[in-house]
Short mmCIF file of C-alpha atoms in Angstrom, two decimals:
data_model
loop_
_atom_site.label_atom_id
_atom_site.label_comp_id
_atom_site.label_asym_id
_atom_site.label_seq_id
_atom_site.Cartn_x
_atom_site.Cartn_y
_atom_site.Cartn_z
CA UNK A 1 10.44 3.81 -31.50
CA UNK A 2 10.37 0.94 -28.71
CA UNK A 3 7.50 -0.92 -29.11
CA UNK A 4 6.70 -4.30 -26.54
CA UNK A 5 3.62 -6.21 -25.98
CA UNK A 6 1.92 -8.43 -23.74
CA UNK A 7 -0.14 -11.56 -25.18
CA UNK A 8 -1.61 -13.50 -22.73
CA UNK A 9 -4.09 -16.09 -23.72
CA UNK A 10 -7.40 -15.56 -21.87
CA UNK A 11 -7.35 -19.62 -20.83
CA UNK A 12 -7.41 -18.63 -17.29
CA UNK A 13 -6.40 -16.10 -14.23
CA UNK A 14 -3.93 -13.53 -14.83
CA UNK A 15 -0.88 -15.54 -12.80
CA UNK A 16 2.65 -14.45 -11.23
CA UNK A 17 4.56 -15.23 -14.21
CA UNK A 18 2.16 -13.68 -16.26
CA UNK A 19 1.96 -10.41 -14.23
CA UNK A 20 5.65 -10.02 -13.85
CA UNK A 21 6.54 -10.49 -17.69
CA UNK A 22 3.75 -7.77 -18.00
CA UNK A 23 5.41 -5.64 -16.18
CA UNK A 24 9.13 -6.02 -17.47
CA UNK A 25 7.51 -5.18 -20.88
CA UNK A 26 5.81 -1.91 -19.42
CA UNK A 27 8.66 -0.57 -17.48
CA UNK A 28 11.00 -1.26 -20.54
CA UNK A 29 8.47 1.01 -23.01
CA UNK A 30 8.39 3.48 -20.40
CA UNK A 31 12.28 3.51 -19.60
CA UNK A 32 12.70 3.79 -23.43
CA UNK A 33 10.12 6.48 -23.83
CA UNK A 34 7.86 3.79 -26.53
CA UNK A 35 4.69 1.78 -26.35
CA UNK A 36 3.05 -0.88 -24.59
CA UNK A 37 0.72 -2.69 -26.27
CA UNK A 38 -1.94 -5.45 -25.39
CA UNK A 39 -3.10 -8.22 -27.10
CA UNK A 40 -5.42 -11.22 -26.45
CA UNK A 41 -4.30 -14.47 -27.92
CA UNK A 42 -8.12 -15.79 -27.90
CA UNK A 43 -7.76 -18.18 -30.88
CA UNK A 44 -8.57 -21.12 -28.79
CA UNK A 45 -12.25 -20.47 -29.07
CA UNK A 46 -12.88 -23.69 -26.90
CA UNK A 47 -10.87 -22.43 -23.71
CA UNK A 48 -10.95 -18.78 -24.22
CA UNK A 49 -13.28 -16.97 -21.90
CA UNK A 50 -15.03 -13.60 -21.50
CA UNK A 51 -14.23 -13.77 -17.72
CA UNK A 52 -10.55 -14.49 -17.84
CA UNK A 53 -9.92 -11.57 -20.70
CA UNK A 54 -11.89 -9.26 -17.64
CA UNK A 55 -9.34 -10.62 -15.21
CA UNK A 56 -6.35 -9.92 -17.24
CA UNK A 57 -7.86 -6.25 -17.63
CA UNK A 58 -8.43 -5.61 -13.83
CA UNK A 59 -5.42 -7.53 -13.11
CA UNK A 60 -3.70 -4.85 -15.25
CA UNK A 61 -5.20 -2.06 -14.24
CA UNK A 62 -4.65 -2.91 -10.04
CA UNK A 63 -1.26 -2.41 -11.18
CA UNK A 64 -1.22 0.36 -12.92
CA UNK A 65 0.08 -1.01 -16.17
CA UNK A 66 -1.69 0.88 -18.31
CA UNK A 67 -1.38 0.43 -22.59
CA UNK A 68 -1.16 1.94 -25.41
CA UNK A 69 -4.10 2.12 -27.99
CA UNK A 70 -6.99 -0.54 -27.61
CA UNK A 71 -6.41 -4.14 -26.95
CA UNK A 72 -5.99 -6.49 -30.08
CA UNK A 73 -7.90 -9.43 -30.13
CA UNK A 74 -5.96 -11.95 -32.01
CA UNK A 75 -9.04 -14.27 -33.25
CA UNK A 76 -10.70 -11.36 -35.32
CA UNK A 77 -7.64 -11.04 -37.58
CA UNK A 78 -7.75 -14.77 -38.48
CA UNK A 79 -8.26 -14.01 -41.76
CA UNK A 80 -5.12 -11.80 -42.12
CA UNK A 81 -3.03 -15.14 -40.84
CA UNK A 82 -4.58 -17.14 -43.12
CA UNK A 83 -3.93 -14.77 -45.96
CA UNK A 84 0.01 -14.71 -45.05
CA UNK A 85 -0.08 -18.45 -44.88
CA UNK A 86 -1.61 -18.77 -48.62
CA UNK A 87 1.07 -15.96 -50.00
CA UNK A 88 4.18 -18.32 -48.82
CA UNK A 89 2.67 -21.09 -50.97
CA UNK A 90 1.80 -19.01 -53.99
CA UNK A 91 5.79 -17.98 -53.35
CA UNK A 92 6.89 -21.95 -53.20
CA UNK A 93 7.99 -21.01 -49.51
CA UNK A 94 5.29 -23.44 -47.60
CA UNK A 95 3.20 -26.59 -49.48
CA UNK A 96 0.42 -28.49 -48.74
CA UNK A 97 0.74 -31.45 -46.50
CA UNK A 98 -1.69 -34.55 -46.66
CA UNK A 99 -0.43 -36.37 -43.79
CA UNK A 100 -2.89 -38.53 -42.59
CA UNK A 101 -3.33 -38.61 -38.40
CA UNK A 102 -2.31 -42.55 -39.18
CA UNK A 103 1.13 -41.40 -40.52
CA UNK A 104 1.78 -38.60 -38.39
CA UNK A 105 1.22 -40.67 -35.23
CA UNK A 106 3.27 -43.07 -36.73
CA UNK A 107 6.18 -40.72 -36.87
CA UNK A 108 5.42 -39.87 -33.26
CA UNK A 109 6.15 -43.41 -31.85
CA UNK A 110 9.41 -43.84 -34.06
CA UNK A 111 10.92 -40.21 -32.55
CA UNK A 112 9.89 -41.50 -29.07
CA UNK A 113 11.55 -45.01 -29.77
CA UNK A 114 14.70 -43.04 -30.94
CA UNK A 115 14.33 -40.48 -27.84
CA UNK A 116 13.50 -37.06 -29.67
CA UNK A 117 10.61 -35.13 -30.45
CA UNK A 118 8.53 -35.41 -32.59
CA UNK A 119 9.64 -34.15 -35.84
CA UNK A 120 7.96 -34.30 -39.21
CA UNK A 121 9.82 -35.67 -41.90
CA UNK A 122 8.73 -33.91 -45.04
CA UNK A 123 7.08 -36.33 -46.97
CA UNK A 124 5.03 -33.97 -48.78
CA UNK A 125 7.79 -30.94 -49.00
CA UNK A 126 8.42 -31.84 -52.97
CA UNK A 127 5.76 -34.05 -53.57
CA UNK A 128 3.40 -33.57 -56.36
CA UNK A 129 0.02 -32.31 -55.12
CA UNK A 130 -2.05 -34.31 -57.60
CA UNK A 131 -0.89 -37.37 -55.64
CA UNK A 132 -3.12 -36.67 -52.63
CA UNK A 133 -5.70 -38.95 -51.93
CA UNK A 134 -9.53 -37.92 -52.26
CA UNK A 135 -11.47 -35.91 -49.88
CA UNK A 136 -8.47 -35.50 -47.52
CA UNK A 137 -7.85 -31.47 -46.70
CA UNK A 138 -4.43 -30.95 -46.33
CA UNK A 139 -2.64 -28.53 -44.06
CA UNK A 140 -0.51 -25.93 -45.10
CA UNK A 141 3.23 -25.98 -43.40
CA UNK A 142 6.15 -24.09 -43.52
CA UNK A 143 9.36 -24.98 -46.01
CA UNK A 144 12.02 -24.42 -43.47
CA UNK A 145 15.59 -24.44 -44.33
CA UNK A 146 17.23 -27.64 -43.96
CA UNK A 147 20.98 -26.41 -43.55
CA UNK A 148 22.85 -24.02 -41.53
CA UNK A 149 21.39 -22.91 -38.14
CA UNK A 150 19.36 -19.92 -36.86
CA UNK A 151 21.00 -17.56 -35.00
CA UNK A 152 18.60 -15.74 -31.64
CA UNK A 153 20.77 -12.45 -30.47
CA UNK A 154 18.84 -12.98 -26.79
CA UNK A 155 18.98 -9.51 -25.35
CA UNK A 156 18.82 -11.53 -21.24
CA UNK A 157 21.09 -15.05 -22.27
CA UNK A 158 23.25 -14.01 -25.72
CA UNK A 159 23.89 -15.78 -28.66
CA UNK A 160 21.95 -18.61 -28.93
CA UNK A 161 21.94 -21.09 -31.51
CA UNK A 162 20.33 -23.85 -33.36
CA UNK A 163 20.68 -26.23 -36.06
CA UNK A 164 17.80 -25.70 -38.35
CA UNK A 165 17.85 -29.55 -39.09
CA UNK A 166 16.11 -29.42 -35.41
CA UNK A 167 13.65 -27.84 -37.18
CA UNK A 168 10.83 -29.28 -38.95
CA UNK A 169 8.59 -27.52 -41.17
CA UNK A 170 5.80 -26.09 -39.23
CA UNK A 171 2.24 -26.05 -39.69
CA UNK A 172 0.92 -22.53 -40.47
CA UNK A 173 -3.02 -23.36 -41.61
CA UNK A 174 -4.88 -26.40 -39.77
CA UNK A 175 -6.79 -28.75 -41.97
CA UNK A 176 -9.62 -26.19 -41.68
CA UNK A 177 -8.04 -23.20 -42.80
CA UNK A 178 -7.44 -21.65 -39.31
CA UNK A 179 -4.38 -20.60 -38.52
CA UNK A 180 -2.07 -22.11 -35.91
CA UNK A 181 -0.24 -19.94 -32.88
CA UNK A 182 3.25 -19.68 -34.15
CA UNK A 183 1.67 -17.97 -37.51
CA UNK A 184 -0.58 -16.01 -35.73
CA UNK A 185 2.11 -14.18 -33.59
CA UNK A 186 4.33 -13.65 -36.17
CA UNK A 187 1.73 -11.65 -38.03
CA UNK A 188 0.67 -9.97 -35.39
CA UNK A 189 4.26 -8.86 -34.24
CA UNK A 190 4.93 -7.68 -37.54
CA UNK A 191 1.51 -6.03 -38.41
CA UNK A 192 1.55 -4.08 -33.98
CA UNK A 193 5.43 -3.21 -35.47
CA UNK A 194 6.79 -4.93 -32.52
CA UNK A 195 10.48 -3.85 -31.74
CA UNK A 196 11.26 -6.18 -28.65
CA UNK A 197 9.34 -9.48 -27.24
CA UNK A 198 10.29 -9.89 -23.69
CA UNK A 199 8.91 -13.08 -22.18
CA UNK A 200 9.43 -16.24 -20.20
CA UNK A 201 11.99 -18.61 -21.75
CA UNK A 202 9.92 -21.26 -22.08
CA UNK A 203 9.40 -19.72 -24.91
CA UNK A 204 12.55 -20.02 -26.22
CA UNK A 205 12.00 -23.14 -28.71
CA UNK A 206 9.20 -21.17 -30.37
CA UNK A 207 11.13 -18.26 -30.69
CA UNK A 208 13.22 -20.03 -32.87
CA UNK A 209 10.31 -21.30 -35.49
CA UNK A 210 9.15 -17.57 -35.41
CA UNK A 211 12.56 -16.46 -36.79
CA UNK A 212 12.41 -19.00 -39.38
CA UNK A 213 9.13 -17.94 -40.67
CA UNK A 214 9.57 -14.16 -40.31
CA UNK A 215 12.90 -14.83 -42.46
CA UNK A 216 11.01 -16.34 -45.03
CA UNK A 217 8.39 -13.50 -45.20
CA UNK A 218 11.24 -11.07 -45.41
CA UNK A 219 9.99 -9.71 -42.40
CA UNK A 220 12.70 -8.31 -39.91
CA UNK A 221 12.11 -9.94 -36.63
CA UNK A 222 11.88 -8.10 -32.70
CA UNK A 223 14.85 -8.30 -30.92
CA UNK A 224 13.87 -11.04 -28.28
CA UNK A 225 14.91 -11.49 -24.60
CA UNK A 226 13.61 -14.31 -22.78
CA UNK A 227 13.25 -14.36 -18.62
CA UNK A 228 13.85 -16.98 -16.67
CA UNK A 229 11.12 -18.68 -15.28
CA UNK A 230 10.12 -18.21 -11.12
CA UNK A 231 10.62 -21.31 -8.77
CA UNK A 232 9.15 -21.62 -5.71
CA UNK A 233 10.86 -21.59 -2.29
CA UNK A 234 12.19 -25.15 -2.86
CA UNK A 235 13.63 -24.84 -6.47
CA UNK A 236 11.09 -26.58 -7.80
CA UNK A 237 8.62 -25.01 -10.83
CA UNK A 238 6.51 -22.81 -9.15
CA UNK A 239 2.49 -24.04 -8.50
CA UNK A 240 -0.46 -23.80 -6.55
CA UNK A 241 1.36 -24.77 -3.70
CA UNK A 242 3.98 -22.55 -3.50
CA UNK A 243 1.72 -19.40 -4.56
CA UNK A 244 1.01 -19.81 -8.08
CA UNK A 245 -2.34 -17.57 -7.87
CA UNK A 246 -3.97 -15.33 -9.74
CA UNK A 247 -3.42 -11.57 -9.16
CA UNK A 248 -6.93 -10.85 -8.13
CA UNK A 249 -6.11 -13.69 -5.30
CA UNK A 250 -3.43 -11.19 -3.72
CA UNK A 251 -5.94 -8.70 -4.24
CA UNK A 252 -8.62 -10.71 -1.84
CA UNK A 253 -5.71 -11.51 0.32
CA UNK A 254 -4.71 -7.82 0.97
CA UNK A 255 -2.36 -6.91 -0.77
CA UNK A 256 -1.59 -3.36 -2.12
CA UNK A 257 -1.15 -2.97 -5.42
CA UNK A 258 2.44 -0.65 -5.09
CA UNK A 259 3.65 -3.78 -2.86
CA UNK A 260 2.94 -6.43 -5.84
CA UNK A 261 4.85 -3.89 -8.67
CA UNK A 262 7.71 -3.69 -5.72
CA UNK A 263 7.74 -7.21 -5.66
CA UNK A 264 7.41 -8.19 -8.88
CA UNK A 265 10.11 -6.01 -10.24
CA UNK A 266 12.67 -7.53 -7.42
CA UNK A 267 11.30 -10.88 -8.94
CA UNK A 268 14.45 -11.46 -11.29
CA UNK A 269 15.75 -8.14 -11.88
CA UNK A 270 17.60 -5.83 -9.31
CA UNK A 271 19.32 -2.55 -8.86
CA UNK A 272 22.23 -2.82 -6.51
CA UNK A 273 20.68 -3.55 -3.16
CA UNK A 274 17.81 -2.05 -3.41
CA UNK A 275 14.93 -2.84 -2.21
CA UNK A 276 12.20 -0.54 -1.64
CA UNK A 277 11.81 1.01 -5.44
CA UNK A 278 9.43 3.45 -6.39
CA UNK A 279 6.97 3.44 -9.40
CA UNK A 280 9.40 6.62 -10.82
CA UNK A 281 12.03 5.02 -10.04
CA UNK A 282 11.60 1.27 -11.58
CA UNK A 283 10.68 3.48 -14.99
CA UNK A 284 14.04 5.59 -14.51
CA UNK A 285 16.10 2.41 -13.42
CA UNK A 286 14.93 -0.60 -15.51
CA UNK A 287 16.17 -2.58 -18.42
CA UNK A 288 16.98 -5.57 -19.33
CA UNK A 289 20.31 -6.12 -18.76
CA UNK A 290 19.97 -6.13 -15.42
CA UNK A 291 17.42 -9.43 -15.57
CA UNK A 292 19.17 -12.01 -13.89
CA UNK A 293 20.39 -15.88 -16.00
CA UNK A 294 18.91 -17.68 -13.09
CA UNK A 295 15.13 -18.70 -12.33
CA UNK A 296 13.76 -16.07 -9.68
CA UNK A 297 11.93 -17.55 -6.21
CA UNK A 298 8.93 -17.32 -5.19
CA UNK A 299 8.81 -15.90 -0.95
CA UNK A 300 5.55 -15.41 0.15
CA UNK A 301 6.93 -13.93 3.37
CA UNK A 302 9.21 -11.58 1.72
CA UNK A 303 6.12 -10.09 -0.28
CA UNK A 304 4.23 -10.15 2.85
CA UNK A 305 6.87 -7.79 4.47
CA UNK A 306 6.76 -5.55 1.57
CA UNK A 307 3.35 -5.15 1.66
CA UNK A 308 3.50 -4.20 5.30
CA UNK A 309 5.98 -1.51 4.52
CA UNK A 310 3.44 -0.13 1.72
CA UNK A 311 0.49 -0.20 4.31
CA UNK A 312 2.69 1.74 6.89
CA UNK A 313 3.33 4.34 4.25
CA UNK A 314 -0.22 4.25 3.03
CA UNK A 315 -2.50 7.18 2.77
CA UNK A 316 -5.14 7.28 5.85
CA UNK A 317 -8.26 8.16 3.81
CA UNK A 318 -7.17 5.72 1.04
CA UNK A 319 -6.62 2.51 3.80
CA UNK A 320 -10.21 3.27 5.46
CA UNK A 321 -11.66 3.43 1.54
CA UNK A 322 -10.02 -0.25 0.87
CA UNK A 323 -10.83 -1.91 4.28
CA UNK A 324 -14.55 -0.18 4.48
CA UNK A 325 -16.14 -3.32 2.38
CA UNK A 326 -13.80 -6.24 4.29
CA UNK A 327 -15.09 -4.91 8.15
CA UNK A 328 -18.63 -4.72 6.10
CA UNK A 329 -18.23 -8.41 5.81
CA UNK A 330 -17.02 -8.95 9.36
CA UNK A 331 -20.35 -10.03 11.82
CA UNK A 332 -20.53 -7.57 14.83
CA UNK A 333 -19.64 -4.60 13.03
CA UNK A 334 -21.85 -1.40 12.57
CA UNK A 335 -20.26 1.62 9.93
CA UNK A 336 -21.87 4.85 10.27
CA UNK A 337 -20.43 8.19 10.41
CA UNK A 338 -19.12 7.89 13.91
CA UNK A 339 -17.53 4.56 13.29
CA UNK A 340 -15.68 5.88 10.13
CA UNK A 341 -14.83 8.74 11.71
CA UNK A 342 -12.91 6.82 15.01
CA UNK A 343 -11.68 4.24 12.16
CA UNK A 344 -10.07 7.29 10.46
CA UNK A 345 -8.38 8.34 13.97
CA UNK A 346 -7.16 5.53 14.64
CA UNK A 347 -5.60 4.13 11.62
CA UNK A 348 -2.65 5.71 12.12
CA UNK A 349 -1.39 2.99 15.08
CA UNK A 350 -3.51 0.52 13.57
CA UNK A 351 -1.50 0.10 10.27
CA UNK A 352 1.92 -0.12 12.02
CA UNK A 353 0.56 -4.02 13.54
CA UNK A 354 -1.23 -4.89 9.91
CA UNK A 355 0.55 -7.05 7.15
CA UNK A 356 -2.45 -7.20 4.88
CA UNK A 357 -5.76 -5.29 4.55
CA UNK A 358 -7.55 -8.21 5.51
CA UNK A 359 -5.44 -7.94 9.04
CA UNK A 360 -6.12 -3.83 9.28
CA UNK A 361 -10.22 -4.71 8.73
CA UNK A 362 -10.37 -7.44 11.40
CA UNK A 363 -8.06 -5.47 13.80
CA UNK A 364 -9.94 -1.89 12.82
CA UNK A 365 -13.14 -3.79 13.92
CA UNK A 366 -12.68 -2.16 17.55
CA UNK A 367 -13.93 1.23 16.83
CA UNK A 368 -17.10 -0.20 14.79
CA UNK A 369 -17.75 -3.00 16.92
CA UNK A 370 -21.46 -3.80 17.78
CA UNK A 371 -22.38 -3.47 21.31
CA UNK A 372 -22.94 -5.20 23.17
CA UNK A 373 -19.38 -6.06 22.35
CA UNK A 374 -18.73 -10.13 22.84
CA UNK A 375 -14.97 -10.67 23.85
CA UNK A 376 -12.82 -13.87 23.14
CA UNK A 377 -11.34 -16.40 25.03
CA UNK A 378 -8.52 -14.07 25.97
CA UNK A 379 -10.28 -11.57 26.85
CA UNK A 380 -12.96 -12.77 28.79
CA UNK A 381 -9.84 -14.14 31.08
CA UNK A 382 -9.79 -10.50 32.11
CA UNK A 383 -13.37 -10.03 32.42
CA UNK A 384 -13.61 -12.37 35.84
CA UNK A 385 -15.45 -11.10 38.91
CA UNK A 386 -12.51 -9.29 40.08
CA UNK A 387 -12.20 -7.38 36.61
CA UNK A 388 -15.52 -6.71 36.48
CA UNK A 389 -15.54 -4.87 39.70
CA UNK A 390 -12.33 -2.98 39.22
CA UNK A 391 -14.21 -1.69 35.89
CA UNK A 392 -17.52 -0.66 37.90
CA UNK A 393 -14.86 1.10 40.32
CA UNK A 394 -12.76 3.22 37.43
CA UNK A 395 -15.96 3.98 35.67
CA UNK A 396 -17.25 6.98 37.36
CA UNK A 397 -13.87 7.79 37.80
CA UNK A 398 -13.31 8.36 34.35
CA UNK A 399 -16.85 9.87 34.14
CA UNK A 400 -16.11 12.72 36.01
CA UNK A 401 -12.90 13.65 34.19
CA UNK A 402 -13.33 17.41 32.85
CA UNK A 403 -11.43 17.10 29.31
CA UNK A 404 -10.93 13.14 27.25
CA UNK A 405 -7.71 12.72 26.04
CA UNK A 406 -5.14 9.63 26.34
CA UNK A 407 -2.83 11.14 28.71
CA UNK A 408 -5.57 12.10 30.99
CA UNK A 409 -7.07 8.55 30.80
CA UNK A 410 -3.81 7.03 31.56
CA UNK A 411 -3.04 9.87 34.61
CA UNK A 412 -6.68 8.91 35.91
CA UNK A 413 -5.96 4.97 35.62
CA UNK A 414 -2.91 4.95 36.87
CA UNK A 415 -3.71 6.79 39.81
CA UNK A 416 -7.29 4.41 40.43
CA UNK A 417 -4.35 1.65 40.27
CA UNK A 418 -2.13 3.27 42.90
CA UNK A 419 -4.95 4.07 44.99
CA UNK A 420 -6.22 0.15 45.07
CA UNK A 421 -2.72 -1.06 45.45
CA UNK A 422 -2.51 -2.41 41.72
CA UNK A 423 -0.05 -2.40 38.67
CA UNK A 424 -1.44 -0.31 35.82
CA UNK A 425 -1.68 -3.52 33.60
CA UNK A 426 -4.27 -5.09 36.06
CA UNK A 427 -6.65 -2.09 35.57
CA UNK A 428 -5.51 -1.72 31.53
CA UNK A 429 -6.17 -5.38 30.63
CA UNK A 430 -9.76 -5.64 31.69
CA UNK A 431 -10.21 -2.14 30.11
CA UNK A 432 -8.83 -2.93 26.85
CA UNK A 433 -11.47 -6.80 27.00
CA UNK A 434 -14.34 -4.75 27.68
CA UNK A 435 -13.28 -1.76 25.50
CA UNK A 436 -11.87 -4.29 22.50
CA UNK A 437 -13.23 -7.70 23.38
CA UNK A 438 -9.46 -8.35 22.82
CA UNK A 439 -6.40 -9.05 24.59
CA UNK A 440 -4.22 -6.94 22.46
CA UNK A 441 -4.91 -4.10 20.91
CA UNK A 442 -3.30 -0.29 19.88
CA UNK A 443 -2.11 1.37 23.64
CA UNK A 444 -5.59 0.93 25.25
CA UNK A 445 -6.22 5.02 26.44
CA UNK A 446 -5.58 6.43 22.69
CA UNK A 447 -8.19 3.68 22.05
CA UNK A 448 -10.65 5.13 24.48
CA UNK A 449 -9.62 8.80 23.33
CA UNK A 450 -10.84 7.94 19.84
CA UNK A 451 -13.80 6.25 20.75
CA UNK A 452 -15.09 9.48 23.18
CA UNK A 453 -16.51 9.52 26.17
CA UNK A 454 -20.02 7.81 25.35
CA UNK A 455 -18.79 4.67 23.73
CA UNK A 456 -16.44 4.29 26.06
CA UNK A 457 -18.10 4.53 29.22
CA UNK A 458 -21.55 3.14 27.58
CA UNK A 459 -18.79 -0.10 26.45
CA UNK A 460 -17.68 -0.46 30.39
CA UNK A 461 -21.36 -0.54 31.31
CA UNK A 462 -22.02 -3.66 29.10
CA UNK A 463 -19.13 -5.44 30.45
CA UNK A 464 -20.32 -4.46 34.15
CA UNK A 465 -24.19 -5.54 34.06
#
């Protein structure tokens, strides 16, 4: 059976890159009919927080990437590493090494004088144990071969290969006894009976050490496939700047989560031109040969598109649920029954203008507005003397009409306009201020049909003291 993982380390937000190797790993399980599994990598007790392993959670669950079994929290199997760690030296497979921080930094400043990394140079591979100098605790590293090269069967770039001379031996167990990340993983991997690693190839290099020490346990390794990395607009390494957020961020900002998954999945891999794909149909499409070689871009306006398309396409009910709380935070708004009820209405023209939810709250806020209703700059333009008393004039006119529906409200306006020798748009504009206290607005007579007769006429009052 398939079975992929995702092991973010709980350092910090749940970010793009993060997000979209998430979901790679879930839609390949899915495609493939395995597992998805989850695990923390919260061994770094100093950065590791509480509130970042809640974020990766919700960020998870917004998108509907659900996993298999609990979560694994790396740090409580510490022990387990460390036990692995001691069996390779019992075995004669990794040693002891009583480097002192004087030596090692020592060999740092020679490899950057020659222009490599830093590489240890084995000083205590073969060396006798009994030679180590008092009260120093050695750490234990890996005996990796010095010949030949190890081979990486990379399921996105192919055969990939390096010489294991680039390879130094590893350390598995710090100085006091914990275990270190590339031992860790390995474990893990082998113990959660991991088929396939999918992740960003900047992991590549430490793909390579993992082979070496799952070949030395005997272990057979995942099959590995490493994505390219996103860029932003410019082809630079994608940050802050271009962004580089975390996924609760583009939840604040208003995004949907269906648009992010769309997204995401276009972020690197495709399926002909297609562009609009389906939850069903990213699980029936997807694998991995289809990733592209090249680093993916980051388009903030692309995403934004998509998310308008999901928002068009959005459930009524569900879009007045999600924008109920953002209008709550909006001053000059009042939600109760009637106000949801007109919201409800009138979402259906309202989410063809909106590009985010934060756009469909502020532009919903005209059936919940608080009267008396205070308009802008452009709409007061419309609320001069003149408009004012071309309201006072339609408003018993529209008072008197026997049924409320748009097409009556425009028949009645239009022929108030005719009657006072005006276009339409000089009776609709100072309707739509005093209705709105905007300039623009849905067609301004389905607005006043979905308000009703009261608020409507009790609105053109205010704005014709």
């Amino acid at each position: 059976m398939t079975v992929v993982r995702f092991a973010p380390s709980p350092t910090g937000y749940l970010h793009i890159g993060g997000a979209r190797t998430a979901l790679f790993n879930w839609l390949y399980a899915r495609h493939h009919g395995g597992k998805f599994r989850l695990r923390i990598e919260d061994t770094d007790r100093a950065r590791s927080t509480d509130d970042a392993i809640a974020k990766i959670f919700d960020g998870l669950k917004w998108l509907g990437l659900d996993w298999d079994g609990d979560a694994v929290f790396q740090f409580s199997r510490m022990q387990r590493h460390a036990e692995v760690a001691r069996s390779l030296v019992d075995k004669g497979l990794a040693y002891h090494c009583y480097a002192s921080p004087e030596e090692l930094a020592e060999m740092r400043e020679k490899a950057k004088a020659a222009g490599r990394s830093m590489r240890y140079d084995g000083r205590w591979r073969d060396r006798d144990p009994k030679e180590a100098p008092p009260g120093v605790k050695p750490v234990v590293r890996l005996k990796a071969p010095q010949d030949g090269e190890t081979v990486l069967d990379d399921m996105v770039k192919g055969d990939i290969r390096v010489a294991n001379a680039e390879l130094d031996d590893m350390v598995l167990l710090r100085a006091d006894g914990t275990p270190t990340y590339m031992l860790s993983v390995v474990v893990d991997d082998r113990d959660m009976e991991i088929t396939h690693v999918i992740r960003g190839d900047d992991h590549q290099t430490n793909t390579f050490r993992q082979l070496l020490l799952f070949h030395a346990l005997a272990w057979q390794p995942p099959r590995y496939g490493h994505i390219p990395l996103i860029h932003g607009p410019d082809g630079a390494k994608l940050s802050k700047r271009h962004g580089a957020l975390g996924i609760e961020a583009y939840r604040e900002m208003g995004f949907l989560p269906e648009a992010m998954f769309n997204y995401l999945l276009r972020l690197g891999w495709a399926h002909g031109d297609d562009e609009i794909i389906s939850r069903e149909q990213a699980i029936a499409w997807f694998d991995i040969d289809a990733v592209g070689k090249s680093p993916a871009r980051f388009d903030m306006a692309k995403l934004t598109s998509l998310n308008a398309h999901y928002i068009r396409e959005a459930d009524d009910a569900r879009l007045l649920a999600l924008i109920l709380p953002l209008i709550a935070k909006i001053p000059g708004t009042t939600i109760d029954d009637a106000a949801k009820r007109r919201l409800l209405r009138g979402m259906r023209d309202l989410k063809l203008r909106a590009k985010t939810l934060v756009q469909l709250a502020e532009a919903a806020t005209i059936y919940c507005r608080t009267r008396p209703i205070s308009p802008d700059a452009a709409a007061a333009k419309h609320l001069d003397g003149e408009g004012r008393a071309r309201l006072a004039r339609l408003k018993p006119l529209l008072g008197q009409m026997q049924g409320w529906s748009a097409a009556g409200l425009e028949a009645a306006a239009r022929g108030f306009a005719e009657e006072e020798k005006l276009k339409l748009g000089d009776v609709a504009a100072p309707l739509r201020a005093a209705l709105t206290g905007a300039a623009v607005s849905p067609g301004i007579f389905e607005v006043a049909e979905i308000l009703g007769r009261d608020e409507t006429l009790a609105r053109m009052a205010d704005a014709t003291p």
